[in-house]
Amino acid sequence: MFRFPVSLGGPSDNLNQTQPSDEQQHRAVMDEVDFFRSEKRDDQNMITEETHRLHVKRENSRVDDDDRSTGINTGLNLLTANTGSDESMVDDGLSVDMEEKRTKCENAQLRDELKKSNEENQRLKEMLSQTTNNFNSLQMQLVAVMRQQEDHHHLATTESKDKANNRHEAPELVPRQFIDLGLPSAEVLSDERTTVRSGSPPSVIDNSSPRQRGKRILEREESPETESNGWGNPNKVSKHNASSSNCNGNGNAIDQSAAEATMRKARVSVRARSEAPMLNDGCQWRKYGQKMAKGNPCPRAYYRCTMAVGCPVRKQVQRCAEDRSILITTYEGNHNHPLPPAAMYMASTTTAAASMLLSGSTMSSQDGLMNPPNIFARTMLPCSSSMATISASAPFPTITLDLTESAANVNSPTNNNPLMQFAQRPGFAELNQPGLYYNQQQSKFSGLQIPSQSLNAGESVGAATAAIAANPNFAAALAAAITSIINGSNNHQNGNSNSSNNNVTTSSVDRQ
DNA sequence: CGAGTTTGACCGGCGC
DNA sequence: GCGCCGGTCAAACTCG
């Protein structure tokens, strides 16, 4: 009987969703017109102002309704006036009927207010969702730019170093090559070519046989789907990018694919206690393989996202060998399609974590905590402190969000990050205190503190974006990050130039 | 019958 | 060069 407006298509959609009586309709039209006239005046205002204006509007509506009810009473006093209108016919009724009418009017008014509140909520959710999307895309671009500048810097430093040391520095080329493997981009290729030109031994430049490499490249390029298979060794990605760049020489495409490959390489591992075989993260997955991993009696399952054709996102699901109640889900890649709200939250979280990881991986160990990109990233990651582990030993840059520790603080006022609350949703089962560790350099960073509120699946996106937007550090961190890139990139690079070898701390060189 | 799962085979990287 | 291991493929199978 009572219908809540659920359309996302804007308030105008809701005009046809209810069929009120003539009186209600009249009142609804009055309110709608009044509301949107008010809205149009301040169309570009901030959300909070809109909300406030909505509140003010309600007060005005009540005043209007009171005036109207006064008018009805006035009509009562004009019983002698037989106008023949509908309203006068109503006014001819008994006082009891008038009370009923008034009650109906009030109900209708409340419904209108509720409806408009819901409309406003939907609009706000939509705006927040859009803001989230914009934020994520901006974040991706930011990471890509940062990596591009980092690679430019590597190119400059390695070229100068090669010229200075000529051919006596062959051993240093090995770590640099690993740097390149970890950071596939157009500049990486330039670096490789530069290295060859500088007279380095070919065996150092290309450890694997070119014939084999070319064969692998061809095999990977034959299938459009395998092109996006960044799950494997990072060498594949790098070499694949190398081949594609040599073939087409399209700089923009290279940058995009490089950034994409870079993002795809990063893994975000989520540890959570769950009896379910797989976490309910809102996405649709198709299992494409299962293997027995060494050192773990539990099989590892491989899934790929099936919400869109060609979506590169994959995940591994495996139970912890030590504690089989812990489910380890490892995500890789970014969705290339719209996500439902329930899935968007997890995707946003993993994307933010991956961005944090990637931006942090380009930094030296010394400034890892203080550099703006890391501040930016840690601010984006909606986790409290001591909740994520950046793995230095893993073959891929991996950040682990550990949701498995003691649940003592889950409901405490200080532990309100949306990821934890997401983890309390069905599928995440029992949940314990988060532990976010920045193990790589033994340094910790703090995350967001989110206003306490309970979440359900439908509110996850709104809560996450609200959490990000509401954080007072967010704007400052974002400004710092952007300012760092625009104005302070030299400083950042200079800081890294003193420890260029440290730039690989997070990624592949740690395998050595 | 189509979509999803299972499972053995295959491939490539890596260490010895 | 060989074997191990992780990741993927694809045919067979299951299920709704």
Coordinates of C-alpha atoms (C1' of nucleotides) in Angstrom, one line a residue:
Chain A
M1 CA 0.0 0.0 0.0
F2 CA 2.7 2.4 1.0
R3 CA 5.2 2.7 -1.9
F4 CA 8.6 4.1 -1.5
P5 CA 10.1 5.7 -4.5
V6 CA 13.0 3.7 -5.7
S7 CA 13.7 5.2 -9.0
L8 CA 17.1 6.5 -9.7
G9 CA 16.0 8.4 -12.7
G10 CA 15.4 11.6 -10.8
P11 CA 12.6 13.1 -8.9
S12 CA 10.4 13.5 -11.9
D13 CA 10.1 9.8 -12.2
N14 CA 8.3 9.6 -9.0
L15 CA 5.5 11.8 -10.1
N16 CA 3.8 8.8 -11.7
Q17 CA 4.5 6.3 -9.0
T18 CA 1.6 7.0 -6.8
Q19 CA -2.0 7.6 -7.6
P20 CA -3.3 9.9 -4.8
S21 CA -6.7 11.2 -4.5
D22 CA -7.6 14.5 -6.2
E23 CA -6.9 16.3 -3.0
Q24 CA -3.6 14.5 -2.4
Q25 CA -2.7 14.9 -6.0
H26 CA -3.3 18.6 -5.8
R27 CA -1.2 18.8 -2.7
A28 CA 1.5 16.7 -4.2
V29 CA 1.7 18.9 -7.2
M30 CA 2.0 21.9 -5.1
D31 CA 4.8 20.3 -3.1
E32 CA 6.6 19.0 -6.2
V33 CA 6.5 22.4 -7.9
D34 CA 7.6 24.2 -4.9
F35 CA 10.3 21.8 -4.1
F36 CA 11.9 21.8 -7.5
R37 CA 11.5 25.5 -7.9
S38 CA 13.5 25.8 -4.8
E39 CA 15.9 23.2 -6.1
K40 CA 16.4 24.9 -9.4
R41 CA 17.3 28.1 -7.7
D42 CA 20.3 26.5 -6.1
D43 CA 20.9 23.7 -8.5
Q44 CA 24.7 23.9 -8.1
N45 CA 24.8 24.0 -4.4
M46 CA 26.4 21.4 -2.2
I47 CA 24.7 18.4 -1.0
T48 CA 24.5 19.5 2.5
E49 CA 23.0 22.7 1.5
E50 CA 20.4 20.8 -0.5
T51 CA 19.6 18.7 2.5
H52 CA 19.2 21.8 4.6
R53 CA 17.1 23.4 2.0
L54 CA 14.9 20.4 1.9
H55 CA 14.4 20.7 5.6
V56 CA 13.6 24.3 5.2
K57 CA 11.3 23.4 2.4
R58 CA 9.4 21.0 4.7
E59 CA 8.8 23.8 7.1
N60 CA 7.4 25.9 4.3
S61 CA 5.2 23.1 3.2
R62 CA 3.8 22.8 6.6
V63 CA 3.1 26.5 6.6
D64 CA 1.4 26.2 3.3
D65 CA -0.7 23.3 4.5
D66 CA -1.6 25.1 7.6
D67 CA -2.8 27.9 5.4
R68 CA -4.7 25.6 3.3
S69 CA -6.3 23.9 6.3
T70 CA -7.2 27.4 7.5
G71 CA -8.8 27.9 4.2
I72 CA -10.8 24.8 4.7
N73 CA -12.0 26.1 8.0
T74 CA -12.9 29.2 6.3
G75 CA -14.9 27.2 3.9
L76 CA -16.7 25.7 6.8
N77 CA -17.8 29.2 7.8
L78 CA -19.1 29.8 4.4
L79 CA -21.7 27.2 4.3
T80 CA -24.1 29.6 2.9
A81 CA -21.9 30.0 -0.1
N82 CA -22.9 27.4 -2.5
T83 CA -20.3 27.6 -5.2
G84 CA -20.8 24.2 -6.6
S85 CA -17.1 23.5 -6.5
D86 CA -15.7 20.2 -5.3
E87 CA -14.1 21.9 -2.3
S88 CA -17.4 23.5 -1.2
M89 CA -19.0 20.1 -1.6
V90 CA -16.4 18.7 0.8
D91 CA -16.9 21.5 3.1
D92 CA -20.6 20.7 3.3
G93 CA -19.8 17.5 5.2
L94 CA -20.0 16.8 8.9
S95 CA -17.2 17.8 11.3
V96 CA -16.3 14.2 11.7
D97 CA -15.7 14.0 8.0
M98 CA -13.6 17.0 8.3
E99 CA -11.5 15.4 10.9
E100 CA -11.1 12.4 8.6
K101 CA -10.3 14.7 5.8
R102 CA -7.7 16.5 7.8
T103 CA -6.2 13.2 8.9
K104 CA -6.0 12.2 5.3
C105 CA -4.5 15.4 4.4
E106 CA -1.9 15.0 7.1
N107 CA -1.2 11.5 6.0
A108 CA -0.9 12.6 2.5
Q109 CA 1.4 15.4 3.6
L110 CA 3.5 12.9 5.5
R111 CA 3.6 10.6 2.6
D112 CA 4.7 13.4 0.4
E113 CA 7.4 14.4 2.7
L114 CA 8.5 10.8 3.0
K115 CA 8.4 10.4 -0.7
K116 CA 10.5 13.5 -1.2
S117 CA 12.9 12.4 1.4
N118 CA 13.3 9.2 -0.3
E119 CA 13.7 11.0 -3.6
E120 CA 16.3 13.1 -2.1
N121 CA 18.0 10.1 -0.6
Q122 CA 18.1 8.4 -4.0
R123 CA 19.5 11.5 -5.6
L124 CA 22.1 11.8 -2.9
K125 CA 23.0 8.2 -3.3
E126 CA 23.3 8.7 -7.0
M127 CA 25.5 11.7 -6.6
L128 CA 27.7 9.9 -4.1
S129 CA 27.9 6.9 -6.5
Q130 CA 28.9 9.2 -9.3
T131 CA 31.3 10.9 -7.0
T132 CA 32.8 7.6 -6.2
N133 CA 33.2 6.6 -9.8
N134 CA 34.8 10.0 -10.6
F135 CA 37.0 9.6 -7.6
N136 CA 38.1 6.1 -8.7
S137 CA 38.8 7.2 -12.2
L138 CA 40.7 10.2 -10.9
Q139 CA 42.6 8.0 -8.6
M140 CA 43.6 5.7 -11.5
Q141 CA 44.8 8.6 -13.6
L142 CA 46.7 9.9 -10.6
V143 CA 48.5 6.6 -10.1
A144 CA 49.2 6.3 -13.8
V145 CA 50.7 9.8 -13.9
M146 CA 52.8 9.1 -10.8
R147 CA 54.1 5.9 -12.3
Q148 CA 54.8 7.7 -15.6
Q149 CA 56.8 10.3 -13.8
E150 CA 58.6 7.7 -11.8
D151 CA 59.6 5.9 -14.9
H152 CA 60.7 9.1 -16.5
H153 CA 62.9 9.6 -13.5
H154 CA 64.3 6.1 -13.7
L155 CA 65.1 6.6 -17.4
A156 CA 67.0 9.8 -16.7
T157 CA 68.9 8.4 -13.7
T158 CA 69.8 5.1 -15.4
E159 CA 70.9 6.9 -18.6
S160 CA 73.2 9.1 -16.7
K161 CA 74.4 6.3 -14.6
D162 CA 75.1 4.2 -17.7
K163 CA 77.0 7.0 -19.3
A164 CA 79.1 7.6 -16.2
N165 CA 79.9 4.0 -15.5
N166 CA 79.9 2.9 -19.1
R167 CA 80.1 -0.9 -19.2
H168 CA 81.5 -1.7 -15.8
E169 CA 78.2 -1.6 -14.0
A170 CA 76.6 -4.7 -15.5
P171 CA 75.4 -6.2 -12.2
E172 CA 73.3 -3.1 -11.5
L173 CA 71.4 -3.7 -14.7
V174 CA 69.8 -6.7 -13.1
P175 CA 67.9 -4.9 -10.4
R176 CA 67.0 -2.3 -12.9
Q177 CA 65.5 -4.8 -15.2
F178 CA 63.5 -6.1 -12.3
I179 CA 62.4 -2.6 -11.7
D180 CA 61.2 -2.5 -15.2
L181 CA 59.4 -5.7 -14.8
G182 CA 57.5 -4.4 -12.0
L183 CA 56.6 -1.2 -13.7
P184 CA 55.6 -1.9 -17.3
S185 CA 55.3 1.2 -19.3
A186 CA 56.5 2.9 -22.4
E187 CA 59.5 4.4 -20.5
V188 CA 60.4 0.9 -19.4
L189 CA 60.9 0.0 -23.0
S190 CA 62.9 3.1 -23.6
D191 CA 65.0 2.1 -20.6
E192 CA 65.6 -1.3 -22.1
R193 CA 66.6 0.1 -25.4
T194 CA 68.8 2.6 -23.8
T195 CA 70.5 -0.1 -21.8
V196 CA 71.2 -2.0 -25.0
R197 CA 72.6 1.1 -26.6
S198 CA 74.8 1.7 -23.7
G199 CA 76.8 -1.4 -24.4
S200 CA 75.5 -3.7 -21.7
P201 CA 75.9 -7.4 -22.3
P202 CA 72.9 -8.7 -24.1
S203 CA 72.7 -11.7 -21.8
V204 CA 72.0 -9.3 -19.0
I205 CA 69.4 -7.5 -20.9
D206 CA 67.5 -10.6 -22.0
N207 CA 68.0 -13.5 -19.8
S208 CA 65.4 -15.6 -21.6
S209 CA 65.9 -16.5 -25.2
P210 CA 64.3 -14.0 -27.6
R211 CA 62.9 -16.8 -29.6
Q212 CA 61.0 -18.1 -26.6
R213 CA 59.9 -14.7 -25.6
G214 CA 58.6 -14.0 -29.0
K215 CA 56.8 -17.2 -29.0
R216 CA 55.1 -16.4 -25.7
I217 CA 54.2 -13.0 -26.9
L218 CA 52.6 -14.4 -30.0
E219 CA 50.7 -16.9 -28.0
R220 CA 49.5 -14.3 -25.6
E221 CA 48.4 -12.0 -28.3
E222 CA 46.5 -14.5 -30.2
S223 CA 43.7 -14.5 -27.7
P224 CA 42.1 -11.3 -26.8
E225 CA 41.2 -12.7 -23.5
T226 CA 44.6 -13.9 -22.6
E227 CA 45.9 -10.4 -23.3
S228 CA 44.3 -9.4 -20.1
N229 CA 45.7 -12.3 -18.2
G230 CA 47.8 -10.3 -15.8
W231 CA 47.4 -13.0 -13.2
G232 CA 50.6 -14.7 -14.2
N233 CA 54.1 -13.7 -13.9
P234 CA 54.8 -10.0 -14.2
N235 CA 57.4 -10.8 -16.8
K236 CA 54.6 -11.7 -19.1
V237 CA 53.0 -8.3 -18.7
S238 CA 56.2 -6.5 -19.2
K239 CA 57.2 -8.5 -22.2
H240 CA 53.8 -8.3 -23.7
N241 CA 53.8 -4.6 -23.3
A242 CA 57.2 -4.5 -24.9
S243 CA 56.1 -6.2 -27.9
S244 CA 53.0 -4.1 -28.3
S245 CA 54.9 -1.0 -28.0
N246 CA 57.4 -2.1 -30.6
C247 CA 54.6 -2.9 -32.9
N248 CA 52.4 0.1 -32.9
G249 CA 54.3 2.7 -31.1
N250 CA 51.2 4.3 -29.8
G251 CA 52.1 6.3 -26.8
N252 CA 48.7 6.8 -25.3
A253 CA 47.7 3.3 -25.8
I254 CA 50.9 2.2 -24.2
D255 CA 50.4 4.4 -21.2
Q256 CA 46.9 3.2 -20.8
S257 CA 47.8 -0.4 -21.2
A258 CA 50.7 0.0 -18.9
A259 CA 48.6 1.6 -16.2
E260 CA 46.0 -1.0 -16.7
A261 CA 48.6 -3.8 -16.5
T262 CA 50.1 -2.2 -13.5
M263 CA 46.8 -2.0 -11.7
R264 CA 46.0 -5.5 -12.8
K265 CA 49.2 -6.8 -11.4
A266 CA 48.6 -5.6 -7.9
R267 CA 46.7 -8.0 -5.7
V268 CA 44.5 -7.3 -2.8
S269 CA 44.1 -10.2 -0.5
V270 CA 41.2 -10.2 2.0
R271 CA 41.4 -12.5 5.0
A272 CA 38.1 -13.1 6.7
R273 CA 36.6 -15.7 8.9
S274 CA 33.8 -17.4 7.0
E275 CA 32.3 -20.8 6.8
A276 CA 31.0 -20.1 3.4
P277 CA 33.0 -21.5 0.5
M278 CA 33.3 -18.0 -1.0
L279 CA 32.8 -14.5 0.1
N280 CA 29.7 -12.8 -1.1
D281 CA 31.2 -9.7 -2.6
G282 CA 28.4 -8.8 -4.9
C283 CA 30.1 -9.9 -8.1
Q284 CA 29.4 -12.9 -10.3
W285 CA 32.3 -15.3 -10.6
R286 CA 32.9 -18.3 -12.6
K287 CA 35.3 -20.9 -11.4
Y288 CA 37.9 -21.9 -14.0
G289 CA 40.3 -23.9 -12.1
Q290 CA 41.4 -25.5 -8.9
K291 CA 44.8 -26.5 -7.7
M292 CA 46.3 -27.9 -4.7
A293 CA 48.8 -25.4 -3.5
K294 CA 52.0 -26.5 -1.9
G295 CA 52.0 -26.3 1.8
N296 CA 48.3 -26.1 2.1
P297 CA 45.9 -29.1 2.3
C298 CA 43.1 -26.9 1.1
P299 CA 42.7 -26.5 -2.6
R300 CA 43.0 -23.1 -4.2
A301 CA 40.1 -22.1 -6.4
Y302 CA 40.4 -19.7 -9.3
Y303 CA 37.5 -17.5 -10.3
R304 CA 37.1 -14.9 -13.0
C305 CA 34.4 -12.2 -13.1
T306 CA 31.5 -13.0 -15.4
M307 CA 29.5 -9.8 -14.9
A308 CA 30.8 -8.6 -18.2
V309 CA 32.5 -10.2 -21.2
G310 CA 36.2 -9.8 -21.0
C311 CA 36.3 -8.5 -17.5
P312 CA 39.9 -9.0 -16.4
V313 CA 39.2 -9.3 -12.7
R314 CA 40.1 -12.6 -11.2
K315 CA 40.3 -13.9 -7.7
Q316 CA 41.7 -16.8 -5.8
V317 CA 40.0 -18.4 -2.9
Q318 CA 41.8 -20.5 -0.5
R319 CA 41.4 -21.4 3.2
C320 CA 44.2 -20.7 5.5
A321 CA 46.3 -23.7 6.3
E322 CA 46.8 -22.7 9.9
D323 CA 43.2 -21.8 10.5
R324 CA 40.7 -23.2 8.1
S325 CA 38.0 -20.9 9.3
I326 CA 39.9 -18.1 7.6
L327 CA 39.1 -17.6 4.0
I328 CA 41.7 -15.9 1.9
T329 CA 40.4 -14.2 -1.1
T330 CA 42.8 -12.5 -3.4
Y331 CA 41.6 -10.1 -6.0
E332 CA 43.4 -8.9 -9.1
G333 CA 42.5 -6.4 -11.7
N334 CA 39.8 -3.8 -12.2
H335 CA 36.3 -4.3 -13.4
N336 CA 35.6 -2.9 -16.8
H337 CA 31.9 -2.7 -16.2
P338 CA 29.4 -1.1 -13.9
L339 CA 29.0 -2.8 -10.6
P340 CA 26.0 -3.3 -8.4
P341 CA 26.2 -1.3 -5.1
A342 CA 27.1 -4.4 -3.1
A343 CA 29.9 -5.2 -5.4
M344 CA 31.1 -1.6 -5.8
Y345 CA 32.0 -1.3 -2.3
M346 CA 34.4 -4.2 -2.3
A347 CA 35.7 -3.2 -5.7
S348 CA 36.3 0.3 -4.4
T349 CA 38.1 -1.0 -1.4
T350 CA 40.3 -3.3 -3.3
T351 CA 41.0 -0.6 -5.9
A352 CA 42.0 1.8 -3.2
A353 CA 44.1 -0.8 -1.6
A354 CA 45.8 -1.7 -4.9
S355 CA 46.4 2.0 -5.6
M356 CA 47.9 2.4 -2.2
L357 CA 50.1 -0.5 -2.8
L358 CA 51.2 0.7 -6.2
S359 CA 51.8 4.2 -5.2
G360 CA 53.7 3.0 -2.2
S361 CA 55.7 0.6 -4.3
T362 CA 57.2 3.4 -6.3
M363 CA 58.5 5.1 -3.3
S364 CA 61.7 4.6 -1.4
S365 CA 61.5 2.9 1.9
Q366 CA 62.5 6.0 3.8
D367 CA 59.8 8.2 2.5
G368 CA 57.1 5.6 2.2
L369 CA 55.1 7.0 5.0
M370 CA 55.5 10.6 4.4
N371 CA 55.2 11.1 0.7
P372 CA 51.9 12.5 -0.5
P373 CA 51.0 9.6 -2.7
N374 CA 51.1 7.3 0.3
I375 CA 49.1 9.8 2.3
F376 CA 46.7 9.9 -0.5
A377 CA 46.5 6.2 -0.7
R378 CA 46.2 5.6 2.9
T379 CA 43.5 8.1 3.1
M380 CA 41.6 6.5 0.4
L381 CA 41.8 3.1 1.9
P382 CA 38.9 3.0 4.3
C383 CA 40.6 0.9 6.9
S384 CA 41.6 1.6 10.3
S385 CA 45.2 1.4 11.3
S386 CA 46.7 -2.0 11.5
M387 CA 44.6 -3.7 9.0
A388 CA 46.5 -4.3 5.8
T389 CA 49.7 -6.0 5.1
I390 CA 51.8 -5.1 2.2
S391 CA 53.7 -8.2 1.2
A392 CA 57.3 -7.8 0.3
S393 CA 58.0 -11.4 -0.3
A394 CA 55.1 -12.2 -2.6
P395 CA 55.9 -12.5 -6.3
F396 CA 53.4 -9.8 -6.9
P397 CA 52.8 -6.6 -5.0
T398 CA 50.1 -7.7 -2.7
I399 CA 48.2 -6.0 0.0
T400 CA 46.4 -8.1 2.6
L401 CA 43.4 -6.8 4.4
D402 CA 43.2 -8.8 7.5
L403 CA 39.8 -9.0 9.0
T404 CA 40.4 -12.1 11.1
E405 CA 41.7 -10.9 14.3
S406 CA 39.8 -10.5 17.6
A407 CA 36.4 -9.1 17.1
A408 CA 36.5 -7.2 20.3
N409 CA 36.7 -3.8 18.7
V410 CA 34.4 -4.4 15.8
N411 CA 31.6 -2.6 17.4
S412 CA 33.6 -0.1 19.3
P413 CA 33.1 3.5 18.4
T414 CA 36.6 3.8 17.1
N415 CA 36.3 1.0 14.7
N416 CA 33.9 2.0 12.1
N417 CA 35.6 1.6 8.8
P418 CA 33.2 0.4 6.1
L419 CA 35.3 -2.5 5.2
M420 CA 34.9 -4.0 8.6
Q421 CA 31.2 -3.3 8.4
F422 CA 31.1 -4.8 5.0
A423 CA 32.8 -7.8 6.4
Q424 CA 30.0 -8.2 8.8
R425 CA 27.6 -8.7 6.0
P426 CA 26.4 -12.2 5.2
G427 CA 29.2 -14.1 3.6
F428 CA 31.8 -12.5 5.8
A429 CA 30.4 -14.5 8.7
E430 CA 32.2 -14.2 12.0
L431 CA 34.5 -11.3 12.0
N432 CA 37.2 -10.1 14.3
Q433 CA 39.3 -7.2 14.9
P434 CA 41.1 -5.8 12.0
G435 CA 44.8 -5.7 11.8
L436 CA 46.4 -3.4 9.2
Y437 CA 50.1 -3.8 9.1
Y438 CA 52.6 -2.1 6.9
N439 CA 55.1 -4.8 7.3
Q440 CA 57.4 -4.0 4.6
Q441 CA 59.1 -1.2 6.3
Q442 CA 57.7 -1.8 9.8
S443 CA 55.9 1.4 9.5
K444 CA 52.3 1.9 10.1
F445 CA 49.8 4.3 8.7
S446 CA 46.4 5.2 9.9
G447 CA 43.3 5.1 8.0
L448 CA 39.9 6.7 8.1
Q449 CA 37.7 6.9 11.1
I450 CA 34.2 6.6 9.8
P451 CA 31.2 8.0 11.6
S452 CA 29.5 5.2 13.4
Q453 CA 26.5 3.8 11.7
S454 CA 25.2 0.5 10.9
L455 CA 25.3 -0.6 7.3
N456 CA 23.4 -3.0 5.1
A457 CA 24.3 -4.1 1.7
G458 CA 22.4 -1.4 0.0
E459 CA 24.0 1.3 2.0
S460 CA 27.5 0.1 1.5
V461 CA 28.4 2.4 -1.4
G462 CA 26.9 5.4 0.2
A463 CA 28.6 4.6 3.5
A464 CA 31.9 4.1 1.8
T465 CA 31.8 7.2 -0.2
A466 CA 30.4 9.1 2.7
A467 CA 33.2 7.8 4.8
I468 CA 35.7 9.0 2.2
A469 CA 34.1 12.3 1.6
A470 CA 33.4 13.0 5.2
N471 CA 37.0 12.4 6.3
P472 CA 38.6 15.8 7.0
N473 CA 41.9 14.4 5.8
F474 CA 40.7 13.4 2.5
A475 CA 40.6 16.8 0.9
A476 CA 43.9 17.7 2.4
A477 CA 45.5 14.5 1.3
L478 CA 44.0 14.7 -2.2
A479 CA 45.2 18.3 -2.5
A480 CA 48.6 17.2 -1.2
A481 CA 48.9 14.4 -3.7
I482 CA 47.8 16.5 -6.6
T483 CA 50.0 19.4 -5.6
S484 CA 52.8 17.0 -5.2
I485 CA 52.4 15.8 -8.7
I486 CA 51.9 19.2 -10.3
N487 CA 54.4 21.2 -8.3
G488 CA 56.4 18.9 -6.2
S489 CA 57.2 16.1 -8.5
N490 CA 60.8 17.1 -8.7
N491 CA 61.1 16.9 -5.0
H492 CA 59.5 13.6 -5.0
Q493 CA 61.8 12.4 -7.6
N494 CA 64.8 13.8 -6.0
G495 CA 63.9 12.1 -2.9
N496 CA 63.8 8.9 -4.8
S497 CA 66.9 9.5 -6.8
N498 CA 68.9 9.1 -3.6
S499 CA 67.5 5.7 -3.2
S500 CA 66.6 4.6 -6.6
N501 CA 67.4 1.0 -5.8
N502 CA 64.9 1.2 -3.0
N503 CA 62.1 1.9 -5.4
V504 CA 61.8 -1.8 -6.0
T505 CA 61.4 -2.7 -2.4
T506 CA 57.8 -3.6 -2.8
S507 CA 57.8 -5.4 -6.0
S508 CA 59.8 -7.9 -7.9
V509 CA 63.2 -7.3 -6.6
D510 CA 62.2 -8.7 -3.3
R511 CA 62.1 -12.0 -4.9
Q512 CA 65.8 -12.0 -5.2
Chain B
dC1 C1' 19.8 -26.9 -22.9
dG2 C1' 22.7 -23.5 -21.2
dA3 C1' 25.5 -22.1 -17.4
dG4 C1' 28.5 -23.4 -14.0
dT5 C1' 31.8 -26.8 -12.0
dT6 C1' 35.3 -30.4 -12.0
dT7 C1' 39.5 -32.2 -13.2
dG8 C1' 43.3 -33.7 -15.8
dA9 C1' 46.5 -31.8 -19.1
dC10 C1' 49.3 -28.2 -20.6
dC11 C1' 52.3 -24.2 -20.3
dG12 C1' 55.8 -21.1 -18.6
dG13 C1' 58.8 -19.6 -14.8
dC14 C1' 62.1 -20.7 -11.7
dG15 C1' 65.5 -23.1 -8.9
dC16 C1' 68.8 -26.7 -8.6
Chain C
dG1 C1' 68.2 -30.1 -18.5
dC2 C1' 65.0 -31.5 -15.3
dG3 C1' 61.6 -31.3 -12.0
dC4 C1' 58.5 -28.5 -9.2
dC5 C1' 55.0 -25.3 -8.9
dG6 C1' 51.5 -21.8 -10.1
dG7 C1' 48.2 -20.6 -13.3
dT8 C1' 45.2 -21.6 -17.2
dC9 C1' 42.7 -24.3 -20.5
dA10 C1' 39.1 -27.2 -22.1
dA11 C1' 36.5 -31.4 -22.3
dA12 C1' 33.5 -33.9 -19.4
dC13 C1' 30.2 -33.6 -16.1
dT14 C1' 26.4 -31.6 -13.1
dC15 C1' 22.5 -29.0 -12.2
dG16 C1' 18.4 -26.2 -12.5

